Coordinates of C-alpha atoms (C1' of nucleotides) in Angstrom, one line a residue:
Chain A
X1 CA 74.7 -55.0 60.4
X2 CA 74.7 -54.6 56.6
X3 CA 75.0 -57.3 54.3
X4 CA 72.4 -59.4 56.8
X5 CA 69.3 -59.6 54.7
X6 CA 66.2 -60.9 55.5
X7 CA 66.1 -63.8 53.5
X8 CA 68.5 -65.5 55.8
X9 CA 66.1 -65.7 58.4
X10 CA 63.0 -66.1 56.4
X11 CA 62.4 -69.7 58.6
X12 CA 63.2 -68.8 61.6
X13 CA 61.1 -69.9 64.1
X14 CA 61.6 -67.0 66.4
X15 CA 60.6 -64.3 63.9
X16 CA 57.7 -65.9 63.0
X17 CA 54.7 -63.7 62.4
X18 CA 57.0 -60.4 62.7
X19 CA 56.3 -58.0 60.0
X20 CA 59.2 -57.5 57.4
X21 CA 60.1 -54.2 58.5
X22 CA 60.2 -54.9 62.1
X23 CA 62.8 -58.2 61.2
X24 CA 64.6 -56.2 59.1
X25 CA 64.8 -53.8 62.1
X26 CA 66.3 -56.8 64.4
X27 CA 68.5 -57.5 62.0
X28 CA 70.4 -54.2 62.2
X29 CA 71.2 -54.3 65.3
X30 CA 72.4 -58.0 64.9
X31 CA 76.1 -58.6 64.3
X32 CA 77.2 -61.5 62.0
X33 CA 80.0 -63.5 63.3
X34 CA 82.0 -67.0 62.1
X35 CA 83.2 -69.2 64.5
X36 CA 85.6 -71.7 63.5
X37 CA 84.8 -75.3 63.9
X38 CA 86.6 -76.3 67.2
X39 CA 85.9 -73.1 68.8
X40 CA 83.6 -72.2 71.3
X41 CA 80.6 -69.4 70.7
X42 CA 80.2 -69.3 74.7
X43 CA 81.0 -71.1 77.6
X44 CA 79.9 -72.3 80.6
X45 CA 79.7 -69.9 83.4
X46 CA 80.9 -66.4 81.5
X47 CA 78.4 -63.6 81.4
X48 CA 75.9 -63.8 79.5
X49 CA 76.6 -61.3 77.5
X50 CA 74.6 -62.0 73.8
X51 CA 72.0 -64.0 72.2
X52 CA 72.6 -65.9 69.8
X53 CA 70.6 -67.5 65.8
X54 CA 72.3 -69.2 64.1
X55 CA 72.7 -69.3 60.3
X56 CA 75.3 -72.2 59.5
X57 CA 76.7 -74.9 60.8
X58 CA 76.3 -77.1 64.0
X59 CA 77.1 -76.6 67.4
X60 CA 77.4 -78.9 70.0
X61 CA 76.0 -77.5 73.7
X62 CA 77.6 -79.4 76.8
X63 CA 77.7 -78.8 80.6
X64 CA 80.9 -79.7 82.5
X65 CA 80.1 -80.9 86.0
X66 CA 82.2 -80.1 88.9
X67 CA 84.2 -83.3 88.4
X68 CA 84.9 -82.9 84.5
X69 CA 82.4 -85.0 83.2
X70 CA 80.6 -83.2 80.2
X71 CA 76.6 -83.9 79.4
X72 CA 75.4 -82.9 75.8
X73 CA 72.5 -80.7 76.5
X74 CA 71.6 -80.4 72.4
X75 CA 73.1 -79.6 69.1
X76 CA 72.6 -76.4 67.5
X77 CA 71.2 -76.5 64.1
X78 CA 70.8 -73.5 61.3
X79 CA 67.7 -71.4 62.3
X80 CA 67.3 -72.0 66.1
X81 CA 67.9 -69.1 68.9
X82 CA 70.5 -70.1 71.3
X83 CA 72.6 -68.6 74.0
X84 CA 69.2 -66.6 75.4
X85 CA 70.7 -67.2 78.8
X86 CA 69.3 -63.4 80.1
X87 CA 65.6 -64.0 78.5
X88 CA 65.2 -67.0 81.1
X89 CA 66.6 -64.9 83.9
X90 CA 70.1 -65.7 84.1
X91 CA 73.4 -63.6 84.3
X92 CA 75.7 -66.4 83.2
X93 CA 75.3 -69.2 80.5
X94 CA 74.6 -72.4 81.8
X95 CA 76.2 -74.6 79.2
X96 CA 79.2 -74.2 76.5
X97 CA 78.5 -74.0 72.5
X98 CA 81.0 -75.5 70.9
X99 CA 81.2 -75.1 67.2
X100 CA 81.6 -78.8 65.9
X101 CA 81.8 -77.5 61.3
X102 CA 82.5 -74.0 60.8
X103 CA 79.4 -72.0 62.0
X104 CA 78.1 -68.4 61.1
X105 CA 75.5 -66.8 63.8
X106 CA 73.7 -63.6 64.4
X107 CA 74.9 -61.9 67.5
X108 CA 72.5 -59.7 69.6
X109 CA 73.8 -58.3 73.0
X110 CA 71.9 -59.8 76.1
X111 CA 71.6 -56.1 77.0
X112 CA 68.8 -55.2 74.3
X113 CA 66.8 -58.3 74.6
X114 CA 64.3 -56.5 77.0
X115 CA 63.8 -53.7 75.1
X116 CA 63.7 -55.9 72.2
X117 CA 61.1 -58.2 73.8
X118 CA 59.2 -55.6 74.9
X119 CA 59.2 -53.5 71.3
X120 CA 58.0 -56.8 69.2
X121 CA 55.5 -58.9 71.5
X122 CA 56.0 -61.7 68.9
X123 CA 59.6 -62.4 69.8
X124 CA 58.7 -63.2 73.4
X125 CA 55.6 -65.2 72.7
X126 CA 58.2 -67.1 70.2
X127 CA 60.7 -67.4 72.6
X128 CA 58.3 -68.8 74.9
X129 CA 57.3 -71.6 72.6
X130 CA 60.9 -72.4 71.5
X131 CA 61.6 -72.8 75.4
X132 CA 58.7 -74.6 75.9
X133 CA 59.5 -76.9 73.2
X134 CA 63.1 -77.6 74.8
X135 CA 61.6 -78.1 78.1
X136 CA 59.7 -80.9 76.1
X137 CA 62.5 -82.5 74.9
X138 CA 64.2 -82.4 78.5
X139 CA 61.7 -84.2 79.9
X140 CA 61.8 -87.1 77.3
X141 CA 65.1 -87.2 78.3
X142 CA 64.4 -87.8 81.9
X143 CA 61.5 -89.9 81.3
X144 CA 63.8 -92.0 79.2
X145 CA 66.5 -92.2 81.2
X146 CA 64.3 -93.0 84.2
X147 CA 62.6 -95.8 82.1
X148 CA 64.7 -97.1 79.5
X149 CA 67.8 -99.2 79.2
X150 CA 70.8 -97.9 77.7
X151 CA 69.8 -99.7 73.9
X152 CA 66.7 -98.3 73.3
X153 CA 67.9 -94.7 74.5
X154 CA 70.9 -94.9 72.1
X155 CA 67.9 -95.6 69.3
X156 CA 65.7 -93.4 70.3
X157 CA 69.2 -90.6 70.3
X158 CA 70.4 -91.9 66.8
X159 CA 66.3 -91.2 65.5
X160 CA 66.4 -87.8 67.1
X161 CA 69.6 -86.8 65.1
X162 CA 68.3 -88.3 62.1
X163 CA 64.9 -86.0 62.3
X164 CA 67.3 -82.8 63.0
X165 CA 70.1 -83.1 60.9
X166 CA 69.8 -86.2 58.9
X167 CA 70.7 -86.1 55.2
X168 CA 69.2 -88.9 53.0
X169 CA 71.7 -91.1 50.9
X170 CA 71.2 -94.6 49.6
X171 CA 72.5 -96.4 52.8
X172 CA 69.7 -94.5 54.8
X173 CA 70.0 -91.6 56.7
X174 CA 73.3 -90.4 57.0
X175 CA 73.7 -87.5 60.3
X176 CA 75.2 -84.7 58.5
X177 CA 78.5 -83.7 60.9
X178 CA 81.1 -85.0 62.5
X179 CA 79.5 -86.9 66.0
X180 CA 82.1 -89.2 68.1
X181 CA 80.4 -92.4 70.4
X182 CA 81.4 -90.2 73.1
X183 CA 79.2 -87.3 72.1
X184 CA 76.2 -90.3 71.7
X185 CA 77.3 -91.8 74.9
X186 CA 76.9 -88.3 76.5
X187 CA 73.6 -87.4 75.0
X188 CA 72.3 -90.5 76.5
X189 CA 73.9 -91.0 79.9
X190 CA 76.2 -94.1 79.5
X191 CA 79.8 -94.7 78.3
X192 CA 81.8 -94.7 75.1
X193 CA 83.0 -98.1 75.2
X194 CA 78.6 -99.3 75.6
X195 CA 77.5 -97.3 72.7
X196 CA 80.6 -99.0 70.9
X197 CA 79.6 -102.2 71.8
X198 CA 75.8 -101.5 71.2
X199 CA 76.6 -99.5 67.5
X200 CA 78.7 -102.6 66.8
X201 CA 76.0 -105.4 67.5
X202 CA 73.5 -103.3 65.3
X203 CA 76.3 -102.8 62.7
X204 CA 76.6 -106.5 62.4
X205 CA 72.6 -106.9 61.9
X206 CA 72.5 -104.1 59.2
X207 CA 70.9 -101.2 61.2
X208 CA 73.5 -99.1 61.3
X209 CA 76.9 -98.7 59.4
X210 CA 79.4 -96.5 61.6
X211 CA 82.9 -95.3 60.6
X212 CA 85.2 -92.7 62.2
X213 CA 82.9 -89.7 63.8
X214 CA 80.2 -91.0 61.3
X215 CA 76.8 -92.6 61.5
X216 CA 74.9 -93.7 59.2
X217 CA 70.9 -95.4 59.8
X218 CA 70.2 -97.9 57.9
X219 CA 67.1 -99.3 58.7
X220 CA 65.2 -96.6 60.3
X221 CA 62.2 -98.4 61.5
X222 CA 64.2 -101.4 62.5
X223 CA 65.5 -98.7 64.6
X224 CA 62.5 -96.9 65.5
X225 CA 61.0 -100.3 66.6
X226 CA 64.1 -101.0 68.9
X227 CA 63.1 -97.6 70.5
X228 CA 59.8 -98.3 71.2
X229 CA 60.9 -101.4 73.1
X230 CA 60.2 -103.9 70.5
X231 CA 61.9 -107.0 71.9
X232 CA 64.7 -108.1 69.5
Chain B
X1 CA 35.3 -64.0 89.9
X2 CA 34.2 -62.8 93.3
X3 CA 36.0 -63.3 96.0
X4 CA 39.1 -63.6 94.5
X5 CA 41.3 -61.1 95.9
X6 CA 45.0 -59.3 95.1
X7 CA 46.8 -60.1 98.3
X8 CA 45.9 -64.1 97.1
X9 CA 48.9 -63.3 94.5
X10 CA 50.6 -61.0 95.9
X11 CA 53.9 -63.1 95.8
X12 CA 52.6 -64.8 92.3
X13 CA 56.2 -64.2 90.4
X14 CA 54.2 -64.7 87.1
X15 CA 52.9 -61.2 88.3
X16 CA 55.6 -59.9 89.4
X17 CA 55.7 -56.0 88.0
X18 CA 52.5 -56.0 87.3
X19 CA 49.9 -53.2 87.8
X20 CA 47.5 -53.9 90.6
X21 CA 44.9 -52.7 88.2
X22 CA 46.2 -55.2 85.9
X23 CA 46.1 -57.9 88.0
X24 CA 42.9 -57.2 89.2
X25 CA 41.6 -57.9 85.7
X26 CA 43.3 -60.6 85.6
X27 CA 42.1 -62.0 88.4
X28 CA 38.1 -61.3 87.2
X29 CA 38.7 -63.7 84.5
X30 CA 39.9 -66.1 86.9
X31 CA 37.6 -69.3 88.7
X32 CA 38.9 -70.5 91.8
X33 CA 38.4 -74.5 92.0
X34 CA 39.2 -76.7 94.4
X35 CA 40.7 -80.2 94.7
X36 CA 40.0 -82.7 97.0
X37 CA 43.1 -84.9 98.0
X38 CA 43.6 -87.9 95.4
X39 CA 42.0 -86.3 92.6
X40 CA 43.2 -84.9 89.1
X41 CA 43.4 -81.0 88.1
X42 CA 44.1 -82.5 84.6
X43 CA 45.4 -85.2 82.8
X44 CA 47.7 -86.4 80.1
X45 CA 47.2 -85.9 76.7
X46 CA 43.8 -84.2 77.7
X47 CA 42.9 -81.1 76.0
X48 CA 44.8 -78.2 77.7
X49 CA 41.6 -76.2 78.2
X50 CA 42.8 -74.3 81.3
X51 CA 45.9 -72.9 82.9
X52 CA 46.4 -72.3 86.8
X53 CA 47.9 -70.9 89.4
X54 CA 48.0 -73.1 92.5
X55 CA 46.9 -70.7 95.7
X56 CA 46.9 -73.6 98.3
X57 CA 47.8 -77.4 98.4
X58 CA 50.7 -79.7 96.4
X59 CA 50.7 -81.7 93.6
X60 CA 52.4 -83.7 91.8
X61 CA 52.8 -83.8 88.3
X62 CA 54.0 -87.3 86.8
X63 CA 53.9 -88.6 83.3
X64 CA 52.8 -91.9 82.4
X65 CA 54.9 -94.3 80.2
X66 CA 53.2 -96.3 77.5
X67 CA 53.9 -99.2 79.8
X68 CA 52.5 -97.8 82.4
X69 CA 55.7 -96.6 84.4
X70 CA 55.3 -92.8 85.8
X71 CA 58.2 -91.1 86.4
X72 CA 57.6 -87.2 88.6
X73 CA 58.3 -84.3 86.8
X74 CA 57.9 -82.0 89.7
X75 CA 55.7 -81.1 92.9
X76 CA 53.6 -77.5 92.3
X77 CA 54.0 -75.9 95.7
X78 CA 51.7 -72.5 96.1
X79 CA 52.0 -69.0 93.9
X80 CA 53.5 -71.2 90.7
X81 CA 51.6 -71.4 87.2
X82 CA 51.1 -74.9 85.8
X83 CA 49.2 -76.4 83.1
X84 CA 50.3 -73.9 80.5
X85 CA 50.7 -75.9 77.9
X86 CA 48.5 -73.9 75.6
X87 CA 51.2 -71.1 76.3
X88 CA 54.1 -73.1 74.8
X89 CA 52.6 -74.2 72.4
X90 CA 51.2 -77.6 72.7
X91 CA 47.6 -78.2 72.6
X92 CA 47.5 -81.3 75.4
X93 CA 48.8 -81.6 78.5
X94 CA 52.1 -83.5 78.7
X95 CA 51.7 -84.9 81.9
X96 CA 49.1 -85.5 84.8
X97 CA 48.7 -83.2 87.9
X98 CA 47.5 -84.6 91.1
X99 CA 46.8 -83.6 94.5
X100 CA 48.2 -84.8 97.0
X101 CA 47.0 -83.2 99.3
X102 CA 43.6 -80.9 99.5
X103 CA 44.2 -77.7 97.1
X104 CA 42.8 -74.8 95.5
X105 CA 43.6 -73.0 92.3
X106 CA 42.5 -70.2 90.0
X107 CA 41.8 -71.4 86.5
X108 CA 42.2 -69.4 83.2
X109 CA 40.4 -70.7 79.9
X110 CA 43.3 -71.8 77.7
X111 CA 42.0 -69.3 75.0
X112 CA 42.4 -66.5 76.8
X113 CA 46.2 -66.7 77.4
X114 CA 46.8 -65.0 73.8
X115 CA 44.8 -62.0 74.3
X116 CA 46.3 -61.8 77.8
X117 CA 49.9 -62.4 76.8
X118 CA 49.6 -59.3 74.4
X119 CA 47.9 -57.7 77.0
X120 CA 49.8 -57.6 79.7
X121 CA 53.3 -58.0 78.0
X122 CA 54.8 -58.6 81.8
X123 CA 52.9 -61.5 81.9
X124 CA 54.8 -63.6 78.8
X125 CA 58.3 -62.6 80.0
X126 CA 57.1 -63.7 83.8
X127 CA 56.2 -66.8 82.0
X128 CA 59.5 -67.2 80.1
X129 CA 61.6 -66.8 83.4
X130 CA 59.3 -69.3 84.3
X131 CA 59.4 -72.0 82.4
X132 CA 63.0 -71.0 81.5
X133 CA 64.4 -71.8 85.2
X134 CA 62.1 -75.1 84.9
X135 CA 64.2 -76.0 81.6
X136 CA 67.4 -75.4 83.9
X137 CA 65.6 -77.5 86.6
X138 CA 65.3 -80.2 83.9
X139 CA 69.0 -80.1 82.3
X140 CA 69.9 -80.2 86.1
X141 CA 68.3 -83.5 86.5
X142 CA 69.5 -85.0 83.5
X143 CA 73.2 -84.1 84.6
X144 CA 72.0 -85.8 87.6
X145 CA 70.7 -89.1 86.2
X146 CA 73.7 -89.2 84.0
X147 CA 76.9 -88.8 86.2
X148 CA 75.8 -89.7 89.6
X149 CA 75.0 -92.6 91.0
X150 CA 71.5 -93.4 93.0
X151 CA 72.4 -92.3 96.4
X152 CA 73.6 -89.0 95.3
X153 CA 70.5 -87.9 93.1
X154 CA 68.5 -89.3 96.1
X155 CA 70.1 -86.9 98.6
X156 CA 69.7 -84.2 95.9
X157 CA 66.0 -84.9 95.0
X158 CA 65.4 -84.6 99.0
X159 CA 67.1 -81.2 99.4
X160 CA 65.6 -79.7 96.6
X161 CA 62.3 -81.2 98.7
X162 CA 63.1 -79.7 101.5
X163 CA 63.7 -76.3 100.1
X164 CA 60.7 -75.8 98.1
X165 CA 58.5 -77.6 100.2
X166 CA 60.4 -78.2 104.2
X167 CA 59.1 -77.0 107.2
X168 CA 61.2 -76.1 109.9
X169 CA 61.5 -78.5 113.5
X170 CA 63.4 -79.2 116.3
X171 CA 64.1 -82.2 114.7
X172 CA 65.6 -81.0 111.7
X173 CA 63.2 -80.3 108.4
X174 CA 60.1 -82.4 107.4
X175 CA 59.1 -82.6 104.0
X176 CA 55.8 -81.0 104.7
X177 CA 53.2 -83.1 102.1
X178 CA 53.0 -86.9 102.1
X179 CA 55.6 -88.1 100.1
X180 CA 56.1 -92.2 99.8
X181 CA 59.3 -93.8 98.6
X182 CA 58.1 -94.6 95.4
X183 CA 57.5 -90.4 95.0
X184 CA 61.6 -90.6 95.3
X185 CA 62.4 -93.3 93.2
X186 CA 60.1 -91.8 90.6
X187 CA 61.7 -88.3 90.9
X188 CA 65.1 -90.4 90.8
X189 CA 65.0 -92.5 88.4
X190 CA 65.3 -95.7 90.5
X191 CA 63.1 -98.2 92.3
X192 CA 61.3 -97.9 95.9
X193 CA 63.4 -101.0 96.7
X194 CA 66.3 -98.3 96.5
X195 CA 65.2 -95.8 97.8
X196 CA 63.8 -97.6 101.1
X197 CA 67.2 -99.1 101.4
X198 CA 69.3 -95.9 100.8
X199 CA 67.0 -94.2 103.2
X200 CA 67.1 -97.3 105.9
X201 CA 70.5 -96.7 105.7
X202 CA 70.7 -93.1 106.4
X203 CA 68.4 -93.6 109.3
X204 CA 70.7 -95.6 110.8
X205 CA 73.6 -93.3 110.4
X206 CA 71.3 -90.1 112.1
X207 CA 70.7 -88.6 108.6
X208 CA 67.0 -88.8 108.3
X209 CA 64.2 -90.0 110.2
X210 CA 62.0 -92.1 108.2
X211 CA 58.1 -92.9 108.4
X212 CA 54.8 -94.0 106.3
X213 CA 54.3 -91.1 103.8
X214 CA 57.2 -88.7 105.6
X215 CA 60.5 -87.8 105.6
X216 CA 62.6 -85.7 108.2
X217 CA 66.2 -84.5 107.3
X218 CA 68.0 -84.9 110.5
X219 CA 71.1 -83.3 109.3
X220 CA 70.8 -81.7 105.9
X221 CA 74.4 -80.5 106.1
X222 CA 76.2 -84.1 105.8
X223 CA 73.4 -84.7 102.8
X224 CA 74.2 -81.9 101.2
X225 CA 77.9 -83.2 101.5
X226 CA 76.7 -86.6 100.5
X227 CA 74.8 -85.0 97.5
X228 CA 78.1 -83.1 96.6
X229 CA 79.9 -86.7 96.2
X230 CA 82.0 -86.7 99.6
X231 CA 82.8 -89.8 100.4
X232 CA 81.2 -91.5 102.9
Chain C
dG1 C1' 39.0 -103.0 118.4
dA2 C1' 39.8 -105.7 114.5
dC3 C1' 40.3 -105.7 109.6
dG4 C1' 42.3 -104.5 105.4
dC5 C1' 44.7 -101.5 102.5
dT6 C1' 48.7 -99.2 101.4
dC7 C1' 53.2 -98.2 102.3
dT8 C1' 57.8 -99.9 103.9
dT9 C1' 61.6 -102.9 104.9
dT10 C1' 64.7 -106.6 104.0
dG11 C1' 66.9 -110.8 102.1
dC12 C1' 68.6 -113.0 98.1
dC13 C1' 70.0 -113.5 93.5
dC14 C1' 71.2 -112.0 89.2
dC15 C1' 72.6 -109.1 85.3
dG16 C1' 73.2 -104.9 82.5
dG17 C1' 76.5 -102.1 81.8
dC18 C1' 80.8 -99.7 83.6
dG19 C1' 85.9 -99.7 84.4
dC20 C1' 90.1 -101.0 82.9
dA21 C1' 93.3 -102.2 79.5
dA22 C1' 95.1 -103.0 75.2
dA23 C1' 94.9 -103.3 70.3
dC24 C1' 93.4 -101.3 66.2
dA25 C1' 92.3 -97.8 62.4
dG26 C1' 91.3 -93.3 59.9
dG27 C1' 93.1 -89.2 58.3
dG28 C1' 95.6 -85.0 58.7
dC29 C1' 100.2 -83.2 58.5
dC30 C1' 104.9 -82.8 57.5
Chain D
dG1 C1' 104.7 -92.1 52.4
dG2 C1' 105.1 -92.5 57.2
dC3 C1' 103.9 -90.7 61.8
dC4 C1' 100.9 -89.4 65.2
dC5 C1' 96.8 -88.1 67.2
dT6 C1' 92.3 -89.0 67.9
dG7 C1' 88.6 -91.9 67.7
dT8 C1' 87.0 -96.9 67.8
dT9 C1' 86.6 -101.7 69.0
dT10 C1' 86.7 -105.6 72.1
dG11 C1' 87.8 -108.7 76.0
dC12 C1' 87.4 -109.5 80.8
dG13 C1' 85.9 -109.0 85.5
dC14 C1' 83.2 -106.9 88.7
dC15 C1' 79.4 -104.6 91.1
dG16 C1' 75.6 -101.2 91.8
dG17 C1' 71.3 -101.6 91.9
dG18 C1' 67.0 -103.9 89.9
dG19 C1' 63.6 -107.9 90.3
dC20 C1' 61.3 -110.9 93.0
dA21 C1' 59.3 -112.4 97.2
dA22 C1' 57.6 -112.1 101.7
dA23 C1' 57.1 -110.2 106.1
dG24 C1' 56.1 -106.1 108.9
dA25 C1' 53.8 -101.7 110.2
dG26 C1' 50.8 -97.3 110.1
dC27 C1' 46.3 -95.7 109.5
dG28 C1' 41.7 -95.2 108.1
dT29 C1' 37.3 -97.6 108.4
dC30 C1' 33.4 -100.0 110.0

DNA sequence: GACGCTCTTTGCCCCGGCGCAAACAGGGCC
DNA sequence: GGCCCTGTTTGCGCCGGGGCAAAGAGCGTC
């Protein structure tokens, strides 16, 4: 598309290593496309037909299981491939993006990606790591849910946003969009009304200072000690 | 090396579409090793100097908690690649694999995998199907862990069992490698207390048929009602 | 054939955290 | 400026399942 220049992706991950030209070839055949905060990119289910980087915003990826409960698989932030559904072998997508801000992504239809692949090794060895990386991550997860009470896994949650999309103000470490107990409690496995209670009790001790769809860390290593099971 | 011939991966899908010439280069680079029962192919957070390919056996790969709790990432049943660490990226391995039963692999040098990924560019995107339906796997499990409660992920963990690794008998379908409780309460996330009681339970109702290191699914219909959340 | 190791079962108690319910508060919108 | 919608806080009671403890049972070994 014209008007996407290559600066924008200059840091992403994905095209790492790719000579100029050959990004500058991806990007022609990339659409750009805004999606309104409170709109979703994809959902759950529908065919997978594109692949997805995005350039701005946040998004918020959930799956819905059978009896309406919603997990929060990961948030989406500005340089990271998502919606690659068809590189891992699947027709549908297997979790909804939901555009939490007002987000801006390049759009690639599902339908080139093996040609693509095939034509610039370096985007499949990429992919491969960024998968990798994510199947990393989900394993934490399990590990700490297997292992960890529901406190220290809202901690470690809190210190994972902060690394990702954590903007430093005087308070600490304020995460940088809009993110509700109930998107915490579903990153972590438990319930809005325990990471209410458990935000609260570290409010009162100075960790944290909350406010409406707002979380601010104010004693990082506190925190970080919390996580790694300090006791207190 | 020797001896190491094509119809052994013949049903590799990390192969899948690839030349036979091709894989027979592949497989000249190749050692095949064996492991006796209760012994490590590798270890955690031990330089990832080889990747594998299980040909015979089971293992189960488990990471360790810094307090010394392991929870199972998954059981490597015959034709799948593990250790590939190197391949997304990380330069130890995550977690341990062990062998649970007698097993034999073929075992790549970690620093080949580059020149072999550009090599045989079939080879990454078999890889990224790979380890992209092992992210699903994970995501799966961590809906699991946080929406259901213990008897369901139990009577999940032990279809999934039974399809990857259940042999067929007149008494319904044995998992076919020693498994113990605490195997289930580590793939679970609960304890072998659990687990022994669920199970006790389900013996009594005609479910499963318990034993020391075994488990028989007696009727893998009502579990996979029970798995689905019918009541009762 | 007896011993010992590992795995399994079961009883009992307790508690972390969930469910329910109700009050409270930002903040956008008219 | 007031209303309403959405998100947050908090109290209370309960219970699923974990912790602890101890007894029982395969199975390999000598």
């Amino acid at each position: 598309m014209a008007g996407v220049d290559r600066s924008l992706v200059a840091n992403v991950p994905v095209f790492a290593g790719l000579a100029p030209e050959q990004i500058d070839q991806l990007l022609q055949e990339a659409q750009s496309v805004r999606y309104a905060k409170g709109t979703n990119v994809f959902q759950q289910d529908e065919g997978a037909h594109s692949f997805f980087v995005l350039l701005h915003g946040r998004l918020r990826v959930f799956k819905l299981t059978p009896d309406g409960q919603q997990v929060v698989v990961r948030f989406v932030t500005p340089g990271e491939v998502f919606g690659i559904a068809m590189a891992i072998g699947r027709a549908t997508y297997p979790a909804t993006a939901h555009a939490v801000v007002d987000s801006i992504a390049l759009v690639w239809p599902s339908a080139a990606w093996p040609r693509l692949a095939a034509t610039y090794p370096g985007l499949a060895v990429n992919t491969l790591q960024t998968v990798g990386s994510r199947l990393q991550d989900a394993h934490t997860r399990v590990v700490e849910m297997s292992t960890e009470e529901v406190e220290r896994r809202v901690a470690h949650a809190l210190l994972r946003l902060a690394r990702q999309s954590g903007r430093g103000i005087e308070a600490g470490i304020e995460i940088d969009f809009p993110i509700t107990r109930q998107d915490v409690a579903e990153m972590t496995g438990t319930t809005l009304h325990t990471v209410s209670r458990v935000l609260s009790a570290w409010e009162s001790q100075g960790l944290v200072e909350g406010g409406r769809q707002r979380i601010i860390l104010r004693d990082p290593h506190k925190l970080f000690l919390l996580a790694e099971g300090s006791p207190g």
